[in-house]
Amino acid sequence: PTLLFVAANPFRVLLGSTAHAEPCAELLAILCFVACARRRPGWSVLWLSLATLCRFQAILLGIPLAFALLVEQRRRDVRTPALLAAPLLSLLLLHLYLRWRVPGFTSIFASHAIFWRAPFGQPFSAIAALGHMGATWLGTFPLWAVWVTLAVYAGAGVAGLRPAERGRGYLPLWIA
């Protein structure tokens, strides 16, 4: 399921070669979960902290990492919550550094709002919204790519729920 999630994404053809921070963040996120599968929580947290520095949205991957460590691996010692706080701490330190060094800096979220306003919403609500834009939107971006991507993610998530994947329940959570 992870290979399907990583390799079969049709957006790679459209965006994979452009200069964005997403490929770096994705690589670090994959390294995070490889380390998690090898039961190396320190490395997992380090990779996730670095992914968060590339793209602040990567902080959401702390949810499946916490699930893997606390629920599946049953790591409930004092060290685990401290480790899980490290990605948040790295994001906070980056924010404080930028606020200290960049005049007029208010927040990382406000800085990104210049390009887009991306509030949390219902999953897949953008597909319906974009569908109402009609031919002008369809000429810019192929709607089939959205549906193929949705099918790839859903297929990878369902494959991750198989009994053979027991013990790696964080993977479908990661995909979600």
Coordinates of C-alpha atoms in Angstrom, one line a residue:
P1 CA 0.0 0.0 0.0
T2 CA 2.8 2.4 0.7
L3 CA 4.5 1.8 -2.6
L4 CA 1.1 2.4 -4.3
F5 CA 0.7 5.6 -2.3
V6 CA 4.1 6.9 -3.2
A7 CA 4.7 5.6 -6.8
A8 CA 1.2 5.6 -8.5
N9 CA 0.2 9.2 -7.8
P10 CA -0.7 10.8 -11.2
F11 CA 0.1 14.3 -9.8
R12 CA 3.8 13.3 -10.0
V13 CA 3.6 13.6 -13.8
L14 CA 2.1 17.1 -13.5
L15 CA 4.1 18.5 -10.5
G16 CA 7.0 16.1 -9.8
S17 CA 9.7 18.1 -11.6
T18 CA 8.8 21.6 -10.4
A19 CA 10.7 23.4 -7.7
H20 CA 8.5 22.9 -4.7
A21 CA 9.3 21.8 -1.1
E22 CA 6.7 19.0 -1.3
P23 CA 9.1 16.3 -2.7
C24 CA 11.6 17.0 0.1
A25 CA 8.8 16.9 2.7
E26 CA 7.4 13.7 1.2
L27 CA 10.8 12.0 1.3
L28 CA 11.3 13.0 4.9
A29 CA 7.8 11.8 5.8
I30 CA 8.5 8.4 4.1
L31 CA 11.8 8.2 6.0
C32 CA 9.8 8.9 9.2
F33 CA 7.5 6.0 8.6
V34 CA 10.3 3.6 7.5
A35 CA 12.0 4.4 10.8
C36 CA 8.7 3.8 12.6
A37 CA 8.3 0.4 10.9
R38 CA 11.8 -0.4 12.1
R39 CA 10.8 0.6 15.6
R40 CA 13.2 3.6 15.8
P41 CA 11.1 6.3 17.4
G42 CA 13.9 8.8 17.7
W43 CA 14.7 8.7 14.0
S44 CA 11.0 8.8 13.2
V45 CA 10.6 12.0 15.1
L46 CA 13.7 13.5 13.7
W47 CA 12.5 12.9 10.1
L48 CA 9.1 14.2 10.9
S49 CA 10.5 17.3 12.5
L50 CA 12.6 18.0 9.3
A51 CA 9.5 17.3 7.1
T52 CA 7.6 19.9 9.2
L53 CA 10.4 22.4 8.5
C54 CA 10.0 21.8 4.8
R55 CA 6.2 22.0 4.8
F56 CA 4.4 23.0 8.0
Q57 CA 1.4 20.8 7.0
A58 CA 3.6 17.7 7.6
I59 CA 2.9 18.3 11.3
L60 CA -0.4 16.4 10.7
L61 CA 1.6 13.2 10.1
G62 CA 2.3 13.3 13.9
I63 CA -1.2 11.8 14.3
P64 CA -0.5 8.5 12.6
L65 CA 3.0 8.5 14.2
A66 CA 1.5 9.0 17.6
F67 CA -1.0 6.2 16.8
A68 CA 1.8 3.9 15.8
L69 CA 3.9 4.6 18.9
L70 CA 1.2 4.8 21.5
V71 CA -1.3 2.3 20.3
E72 CA 0.4 -0.3 18.1
Q73 CA 3.8 -0.3 19.7
R74 CA 2.5 0.4 23.2
R75 CA 5.2 2.8 24.0
R76 CA 3.7 4.5 27.0
D77 CA 6.8 5.6 28.9
V78 CA 7.6 9.2 29.7
R79 CA 10.0 9.5 26.8
T80 CA 7.4 8.9 24.1
P81 CA 5.2 12.0 24.6
A82 CA 8.4 14.1 24.8
L83 CA 9.5 12.6 21.5
L84 CA 6.2 13.3 19.9
A85 CA 6.4 16.9 21.0
A86 CA 9.7 17.4 19.0
P87 CA 8.0 18.2 15.6
L88 CA 5.8 20.8 17.3
L89 CA 8.8 22.2 19.0
S90 CA 10.8 22.4 15.7
L91 CA 7.8 24.3 14.1
L92 CA 7.6 26.6 17.1
L93 CA 11.4 27.3 17.0
L94 CA 11.2 28.1 13.3
H95 CA 8.3 30.4 13.9
L96 CA 10.1 32.2 16.7
Y97 CA 13.3 32.5 14.6
L98 CA 11.5 34.0 11.7
R99 CA 9.6 36.4 13.9
W100 CA 12.9 37.5 15.4
R101 CA 14.8 37.9 12.2
V102 CA 12.2 39.0 9.6
P103 CA 10.6 42.4 10.0
G104 CA 6.8 42.4 9.9
F105 CA 6.6 38.6 10.2
T106 CA 3.5 37.6 12.0
S107 CA 3.2 33.8 11.5
I108 CA 4.0 31.0 9.1
F109 CA 0.3 30.6 8.4
A110 CA -0.2 34.3 7.5
S111 CA 2.9 34.2 5.3
H112 CA 1.3 31.3 3.2
A113 CA -2.0 33.1 3.1
I114 CA -0.5 35.4 0.5
F115 CA -0.6 32.6 -2.0
W116 CA -3.6 30.7 -0.9
R117 CA -6.1 30.5 1.9
A118 CA -6.3 26.8 2.9
P119 CA -8.5 26.4 5.9
F120 CA -9.3 22.9 7.1
G121 CA -12.6 21.7 5.6
Q122 CA -14.4 18.5 4.8
P123 CA -12.3 15.9 2.9
F124 CA -12.7 16.0 -0.8
S125 CA -15.0 19.1 -0.7
A126 CA -12.7 20.8 -3.3
I127 CA -13.6 18.1 -5.9
A128 CA -17.2 19.2 -5.8
A129 CA -16.3 22.9 -5.7
L130 CA -14.0 22.6 -8.7
G131 CA -16.5 20.6 -10.6
H132 CA -18.9 23.6 -10.5
M133 CA -16.3 25.8 -12.2
G134 CA -17.1 24.4 -15.5
A135 CA -15.0 24.4 -18.7
T136 CA -12.6 27.1 -17.6
W137 CA -11.3 25.0 -14.8
L138 CA -11.3 21.8 -16.9
G139 CA -9.1 23.4 -19.5
T140 CA -6.6 24.3 -16.8
F141 CA -6.4 21.0 -14.9
P142 CA -7.8 17.6 -16.0
L143 CA -10.6 16.4 -13.7
W144 CA -9.7 12.8 -14.5
A145 CA -6.4 13.3 -12.6
V146 CA -8.3 14.2 -9.5
W147 CA -10.5 11.1 -9.7
V148 CA -7.5 8.8 -10.5
T149 CA -5.6 10.3 -7.5
L150 CA -8.6 9.8 -5.3
A151 CA -8.9 6.1 -6.5
V152 CA -5.1 5.6 -5.8
Y153 CA -5.3 6.9 -2.3
A154 CA -8.5 5.0 -1.5
G155 CA -7.1 1.8 -2.9
A156 CA -3.9 2.2 -0.9
G157 CA -5.9 2.9 2.2
V158 CA -8.1 -0.2 1.7
A159 CA -5.1 -2.4 1.0
G160 CA -3.5 -1.2 4.2
L161 CA -6.5 -2.5 6.2
R162 CA -5.9 -6.1 5.1
P163 CA -5.2 -8.6 7.9
A164 CA -1.7 -9.2 6.5
E165 CA -0.9 -5.5 7.2
R166 CA -2.0 -5.9 10.9
G167 CA 0.5 -4.0 13.1
R168 CA 0.8 -1.3 10.5
G169 CA -2.5 0.4 11.0
Y170 CA -0.9 3.7 11.0
L171 CA -0.4 3.5 7.2
P172 CA -4.1 3.9 6.2
L173 CA -4.3 6.6 8.8
W174 CA -1.2 8.3 7.2
I175 CA -2.9 8.0 3.8
A176 CA -6.1 9.5 5.2

